[in-house]
Short mmCIF file of C-alpha atoms in Angstrom, two decimals:
data_model
loop_
_atom_site.label_atom_id
_atom_site.label_comp_id
_atom_site.label_asym_id
_atom_site.label_seq_id
_atom_site.Cartn_x
_atom_site.Cartn_y
_atom_site.Cartn_z
CA UNK A 29 -0.13 -0.03 0.07
CA UNK A 30 1.43 3.57 -0.76
CA UNK A 31 1.82 5.47 2.07
CA UNK A 32 -0.28 8.45 2.71
CA UNK A 33 0.61 11.89 4.40
CA UNK A 34 -1.16 15.09 5.27
CA UNK A 35 -1.35 18.37 3.56
CA UNK A 36 -3.03 21.48 4.19
CA UNK A 37 -5.01 23.40 1.70
CA UNK A 38 -6.89 26.70 2.28
CA UNK A 39 -7.17 25.55 6.09
CA UNK A 40 -8.36 21.91 5.34
CA UNK A 41 -6.56 18.89 6.10
CA UNK A 42 -6.20 16.65 2.87
CA UNK A 43 -4.91 13.02 2.64
CA UNK A 44 -2.34 12.59 -0.03
CA UNK A 45 0.10 9.85 -1.25
CA UNK A 46 3.40 10.76 -0.34
CA UNK A 47 4.12 11.52 -3.98
CA UNK A 48 1.33 13.84 -4.33
CA UNK A 49 2.38 15.25 -1.03
CA UNK A 50 5.92 15.98 -2.71
CA UNK A 51 4.61 17.24 -5.81
CA UNK A 52 2.19 19.68 -3.76
CA UNK A 53 5.12 21.07 -1.96
CA UNK A 54 7.28 21.40 -4.82
CA UNK A 55 5.00 23.42 -6.66
CA UNK A 56 4.70 25.79 -3.75
CA UNK A 57 8.25 26.05 -3.49
CA UNK A 58 8.99 26.58 -7.16
CA UNK A 59 6.49 29.17 -7.24
CA UNK A 60 7.98 31.06 -4.07
CA UNK A 61 11.47 30.74 -5.58
CA UNK A 62 10.49 31.90 -9.26
CA UNK A 63 8.61 35.01 -7.39
CA UNK A 64 11.46 36.07 -5.67
CA UNK A 65 13.81 35.85 -8.16
CA UNK A 66 11.44 37.91 -10.37
CA UNK A 67 11.47 40.86 -7.82
CA UNK A 68 15.14 41.02 -8.44
CA UNK A 69 16.12 44.60 -10.00
CA UNK A 70 19.53 46.01 -11.38
CA UNK A 71 20.78 42.54 -11.98
CA UNK A 72 22.31 41.28 -15.29
CA UNK A 73 19.53 39.42 -17.23
CA UNK A 74 21.94 36.62 -18.00
CA UNK A 75 22.39 36.15 -14.29
CA UNK A 76 18.84 35.95 -13.47
CA UNK A 77 18.12 33.56 -16.52
CA UNK A 78 21.13 31.06 -15.78
CA UNK A 79 20.19 31.25 -11.90
CA UNK A 80 16.68 30.31 -12.64
CA UNK A 81 17.40 27.74 -15.20
CA UNK A 82 19.02 25.44 -12.61
CA UNK A 83 17.08 26.54 -9.71
CA UNK A 84 13.26 26.01 -11.57
CA UNK A 85 14.44 22.73 -13.17
CA UNK A 86 12.25 20.15 -11.60
CA UNK A 87 14.07 17.92 -8.94
CA UNK A 88 12.61 16.19 -5.83
CA UNK A 89 12.95 19.41 -3.62
CA UNK A 90 13.67 17.06 -0.82
CA UNK A 91 15.46 19.33 1.36
CA UNK A 92 12.78 22.37 1.37
CA UNK A 93 10.35 19.74 1.67
CA UNK A 94 12.11 18.45 4.87
CA UNK A 95 11.88 21.80 6.21
CA UNK A 96 8.09 22.29 5.63
CA UNK A 97 7.46 18.58 7.04
CA UNK A 98 9.54 19.09 10.09
CA UNK A 99 7.86 22.21 11.06
CA UNK A 100 4.24 20.61 10.35
CA UNK A 101 5.75 17.55 12.83
CA UNK A 102 6.15 20.32 15.65
CA UNK A 103 2.85 21.99 14.93
CA UNK A 104 4.50 25.19 13.41
CA UNK A 105 3.49 27.20 10.73
CA UNK A 106 4.61 26.52 7.20
CA UNK A 107 4.20 30.05 5.81
CA UNK A 108 7.08 31.10 8.16
CA UNK A 109 9.13 28.20 7.14
CA UNK A 110 8.99 28.86 3.22
CA UNK A 111 11.51 31.30 3.04
CA UNK A 112 13.91 29.20 4.67
CA UNK A 113 13.07 26.11 2.48
CA UNK A 114 13.73 28.05 -0.68
CA UNK A 115 17.11 29.32 0.98
CA UNK A 116 18.09 25.87 1.50
CA UNK A 117 17.08 24.81 -2.46
CA UNK A 118 19.12 27.61 -3.44
CA UNK A 119 22.43 26.16 -1.59
CA UNK A 120 21.66 22.42 -3.05
CA UNK A 121 21.03 24.16 -6.51
CA UNK A 122 24.66 26.15 -6.19
CA UNK A 123 26.30 22.93 -5.23
CA UNK A 124 24.82 20.92 -8.10
CA UNK A 125 25.88 23.56 -10.74
CA UNK A 126 29.54 23.37 -9.56
CA UNK A 127 29.31 19.77 -9.20
CA UNK A 128 28.40 19.37 -12.97
CA UNK A 129 31.32 21.64 -14.02
CA UNK A 130 34.33 19.85 -16.02
CA UNK A 131 36.48 20.55 -13.20
CA UNK A 132 34.45 18.55 -10.91
CA UNK A 133 32.10 15.65 -12.37
CA UNK A 134 31.96 16.74 -15.86
CA UNK A 135 28.42 15.87 -16.37
CA UNK A 136 26.20 16.99 -19.43
CA UNK A 137 22.63 16.33 -18.05
CA UNK A 138 20.84 17.14 -14.80
CA UNK A 139 17.28 16.62 -14.25
CA UNK A 140 16.96 15.70 -17.60
CA UNK A 141 18.29 18.99 -19.03
CA UNK A 142 21.74 20.07 -20.24
CA UNK A 143 23.96 21.17 -17.40
CA UNK A 144 24.07 24.81 -16.60
CA UNK A 145 27.67 25.22 -18.08
CA UNK A 146 26.51 23.61 -21.14
CA UNK A 147 23.91 26.21 -21.81
CA UNK A 148 25.60 29.13 -20.28
CA UNK A 149 29.18 28.55 -20.34
CA UNK A 150 31.49 27.67 -17.68
CA UNK A 151 32.02 31.14 -16.29
CA UNK A 152 28.55 31.93 -16.03
CA UNK A 153 27.56 28.89 -14.45
CA UNK A 154 30.51 29.54 -11.76
CA UNK A 155 28.94 32.86 -11.20
CA UNK A 156 25.23 31.71 -11.19
CA UNK A 157 26.15 29.17 -8.36
CA UNK A 158 28.27 32.03 -6.39
CA UNK A 159 25.19 34.15 -6.65
CA UNK A 160 22.70 31.17 -5.46
CA UNK A 161 24.81 30.58 -2.45
CA UNK A 162 25.16 34.31 -1.33
CA UNK A 163 21.57 35.00 -2.11
CA UNK A 164 20.70 32.24 0.04
CA UNK A 165 22.03 33.57 3.28
CA UNK A 166 20.07 36.95 2.65
CA UNK A 167 16.82 34.90 2.15
CA UNK A 168 17.73 33.20 5.45
CA UNK A 169 17.89 36.81 6.87
CA UNK A 170 14.61 37.63 5.58
CA UNK A 171 13.13 34.46 6.81
CA UNK A 172 14.31 35.12 10.23
CA UNK A 173 13.15 38.44 10.31
CA UNK A 174 9.62 37.56 8.95
CA UNK A 175 9.24 34.52 11.22
CA UNK A 176 10.34 37.06 14.47
CA UNK A 177 12.71 34.29 15.78
CA UNK A 178 14.66 34.95 18.81
CA UNK A 179 18.31 36.05 18.50
CA UNK A 180 19.68 33.06 19.95
CA UNK A 181 17.76 30.90 17.42
CA UNK A 182 18.47 33.38 14.33
CA UNK A 183 22.21 33.14 14.85
CA UNK A 184 22.31 29.38 15.33
CA UNK A 185 20.23 29.03 11.88
CA UNK A 186 22.98 31.18 9.98
CA UNK A 187 25.76 29.63 11.92
CA UNK A 188 24.55 25.89 10.83
CA UNK A 189 24.22 27.42 7.34
CA UNK A 190 27.74 28.06 7.16
CA UNK A 191 29.00 25.11 8.97
CA UNK A 192 26.70 22.57 7.27
CA UNK A 193 27.25 23.81 3.72
CA UNK A 194 30.92 25.16 4.26
CA UNK A 195 34.27 23.64 4.87
CA UNK A 196 33.13 21.36 7.83
CA UNK A 197 30.18 19.83 5.95
CA UNK A 198 29.43 19.62 2.32
CA UNK A 199 32.18 21.10 0.70
CA UNK A 200 34.52 18.75 2.97
CA UNK A 201 32.35 15.97 1.68
CA UNK A 202 33.02 16.91 -2.04
CA UNK A 203 36.72 17.43 -1.37
CA UNK A 204 36.93 13.97 0.21
CA UNK A 205 35.04 12.65 -2.79
CA UNK A 206 37.38 14.31 -5.46
CA UNK A 207 40.55 12.95 -3.39
CA UNK A 208 38.95 9.24 -3.41
CA UNK A 209 38.81 8.93 -6.71
CA UNK A 210 40.79 5.81 -8.26
CA UNK A 211 41.51 4.92 -5.02
CA UNK A 212 40.18 1.87 -2.98
CA UNK A 213 38.46 3.34 0.48
CA UNK A 214 37.01 1.58 3.36
CA UNK A 215 33.18 1.60 4.11
CA UNK A 216 33.77 3.79 6.88
CA UNK A 217 35.78 6.42 4.95
CA UNK A 218 32.71 6.33 2.29
CA UNK A 219 29.92 6.59 4.92
CA UNK A 220 31.95 9.79 6.21
CA UNK A 221 32.17 11.40 2.73
CA UNK A 222 28.30 10.72 2.44
CA UNK A 223 27.68 12.06 5.83
CA UNK A 224 29.41 15.37 4.88
CA UNK A 225 28.53 15.53 1.24
CA UNK A 226 24.83 14.59 1.47
CA UNK A 227 23.88 14.39 5.11
CA UNK A 228 24.95 17.55 6.22
CA UNK A 229 22.75 19.64 4.13
CA UNK A 230 19.61 17.46 4.86
CA UNK A 231 20.28 17.46 8.44
CA UNK A 232 20.43 21.23 8.11
CA UNK A 233 16.99 21.18 6.69
CA UNK A 234 15.61 19.27 9.23
CA UNK A 235 17.24 20.79 12.11
CA UNK A 236 16.17 24.42 10.65
CA UNK A 237 12.52 23.25 10.46
CA UNK A 238 13.05 21.96 13.98
CA UNK A 239 14.35 25.63 15.24
CA UNK A 240 11.42 27.35 13.26
CA UNK A 241 8.89 25.26 15.24
CA UNK A 242 10.70 25.83 18.47
CA UNK A 243 11.87 22.10 19.24
CA UNK A 244 13.71 21.44 22.67
CA UNK A 245 16.95 19.94 22.57
CA UNK A 246 15.76 16.31 22.96
CA UNK A 247 13.73 16.71 19.99
CA UNK A 248 16.35 18.48 17.94
CA UNK A 249 18.75 15.86 18.64
CA UNK A 250 16.36 13.06 17.64
CA UNK A 251 15.49 14.60 14.29
CA UNK A 252 19.02 15.00 13.73
CA UNK A 253 19.58 11.31 14.00
CA UNK A 254 16.74 10.86 11.66
CA UNK A 255 18.27 13.38 9.17
CA UNK A 256 21.50 11.62 8.87
CA UNK A 257 19.82 8.25 8.70
CA UNK A 258 17.87 9.61 5.65
CA UNK A 259 20.78 11.07 4.21
CA UNK A 260 22.81 7.99 4.09
CA UNK A 261 19.62 6.22 2.83
CA UNK A 262 19.17 8.79 0.04
CA UNK A 263 23.07 8.28 -0.98
CA UNK A 264 23.14 4.25 -0.85
CA UNK A 265 19.85 4.77 -3.16
CA UNK A 266 21.89 7.06 -5.52
CA UNK A 267 24.71 4.83 -5.50
CA UNK A 268 22.11 1.68 -6.42
CA UNK A 269 20.80 3.92 -9.09
CA UNK A 270 23.73 4.78 -10.79
CA UNK A 271 23.97 0.99 -11.35
CA UNK A 272 20.54 -0.29 -12.08
CA UNK A 273 18.72 2.93 -12.90
CA UNK A 274 16.90 4.41 -16.13
CA UNK A 275 18.69 7.21 -17.52
CA UNK A 276 15.25 8.49 -18.81
CA UNK A 277 13.79 8.42 -15.50
CA UNK A 278 16.98 9.64 -13.81
CA UNK A 279 17.39 12.81 -15.89
CA UNK A 280 21.24 12.15 -16.05
CA UNK A 281 23.26 9.41 -17.12
CA UNK A 282 23.82 6.18 -15.12
CA UNK A 283 27.28 4.49 -14.60
CA UNK A 284 29.22 7.49 -14.04
CA UNK A 285 30.39 6.48 -10.98
CA UNK A 286 31.91 3.40 -12.46
CA UNK A 287 33.78 5.54 -15.42
CA UNK A 288 35.06 7.85 -12.74
CA UNK A 289 36.41 4.81 -10.60
CA UNK A 290 34.45 6.29 -7.41
CA UNK A 291 33.99 4.02 -4.42
CA UNK A 292 30.19 3.54 -3.93
CA UNK A 293 28.47 0.89 -1.62
CA UNK A 294 27.83 -1.22 -4.62
CA UNK A 295 31.34 -1.28 -5.37
CA UNK A 296 32.58 -2.15 -2.07
CA UNK A 297 29.79 -4.68 -0.75
CA UNK A 298 27.73 -5.31 -3.91
CA UNK A 299 24.50 -4.88 -5.26
CA UNK A 300 22.19 -7.02 -2.99
CA UNK A 301 24.16 -6.25 0.03
CA UNK A 302 23.76 -2.40 -0.88
CA UNK A 303 19.79 -2.93 -0.78
CA UNK A 304 20.06 -4.76 2.27
CA UNK A 305 22.10 -1.84 3.98
CA UNK A 306 19.27 0.57 2.57
CA UNK A 307 16.67 -1.12 4.10
CA UNK A 308 18.35 -1.34 7.61
CA UNK A 309 19.52 2.27 7.42
CA UNK A 310 16.06 3.61 6.70
CA UNK A 311 14.43 1.52 9.36
CA UNK A 312 16.96 2.97 11.81
CA UNK A 313 16.18 6.47 10.86
CA UNK A 314 12.36 5.71 11.27
CA UNK A 315 12.82 4.39 14.61
CA UNK A 316 14.49 7.82 15.74
CA UNK A 317 11.09 9.29 14.72
CA UNK A 318 8.90 6.92 16.63
CA UNK A 319 10.71 7.90 19.92
CA UNK A 320 9.81 11.51 19.64
CA UNK A 321 6.38 13.31 20.96
CA UNK A 322 5.76 14.70 17.29
CA UNK A 323 3.38 13.85 14.52
CA UNK A 324 6.01 12.46 12.38
CA UNK A 325 3.33 11.19 9.38
CA UNK A 326 4.98 13.19 6.69
CA UNK A 327 8.73 12.55 7.94
CA UNK A 328 8.06 8.64 8.00
CA UNK A 329 6.32 8.62 4.61
CA UNK A 330 9.31 10.61 3.32
CA UNK A 331 11.39 7.99 4.64
CA UNK A 332 9.61 5.13 2.72
CA UNK A 333 9.59 6.97 -0.25
CA UNK A 334 13.31 7.37 -0.38
CA UNK A 335 13.58 3.66 0.02
CA UNK A 336 11.89 2.73 -3.30
CA UNK A 337 12.67 5.95 -5.50
CA UNK A 338 13.54 5.43 -8.85
CA UNK A 339 14.72 9.28 -9.77
#
């Protein structure tokens, strides 16, 4: 049976499948990001065009949806969380633009479209990524002001944005990932790379949602453990899909990890054991939620969705 979740439309609670819930929230997030970019004046048109090309390019919107779902789980207001959700998607999109560059993964397609540098050139792609990252911090501050967050909470959000997306988090993971190419690394080293490169931004999304909704420290830490489990599950499934996925569904080439001689879960422990590991990690993440006094319906459904996703 397909998992169900709850959404709110016009003040009414509506029961949706998790896929429909994600589509519903993705439309909301995309609409808000488009509105935000259209407000910008005195910015070179080519810059806005290249930012928008990658930002409004589809995708799962997992990270911003996690912000909204976490706020809902704690009884908070989704409207207050929307700027934060959009800011985190900007950070994620910047990382994808830069990841795809010839100096990094050298990918030609992302989300079924040509990558940014293939359309706008390398220099413009780099600048679009830079602009999205910088603008994200401004949007976080705008969200803090509109939500009326207390000073300590506001500073924690900004500090964690820097830490989880920067040289102690996602960037550190990307560097380690590059350094591990054409090398045989251990399973523990691979898990550490995934924790930094993928898990940290997912953890930041969940922690930000929790802070907006006023979570206590125990709940914040439980949600963080869930988020890191979710991040690892996401990356293991990515590794699996790079072996058995459908390029038409994924929107990017399969087999690129093998071509670049990257260490992945299937490469280190085999495909079947990777699938088993994925199931165990997902279940452990869900168990962290079940310990908490929250309405975890959406967060549990998202974990189940990632277990079987095809893209």
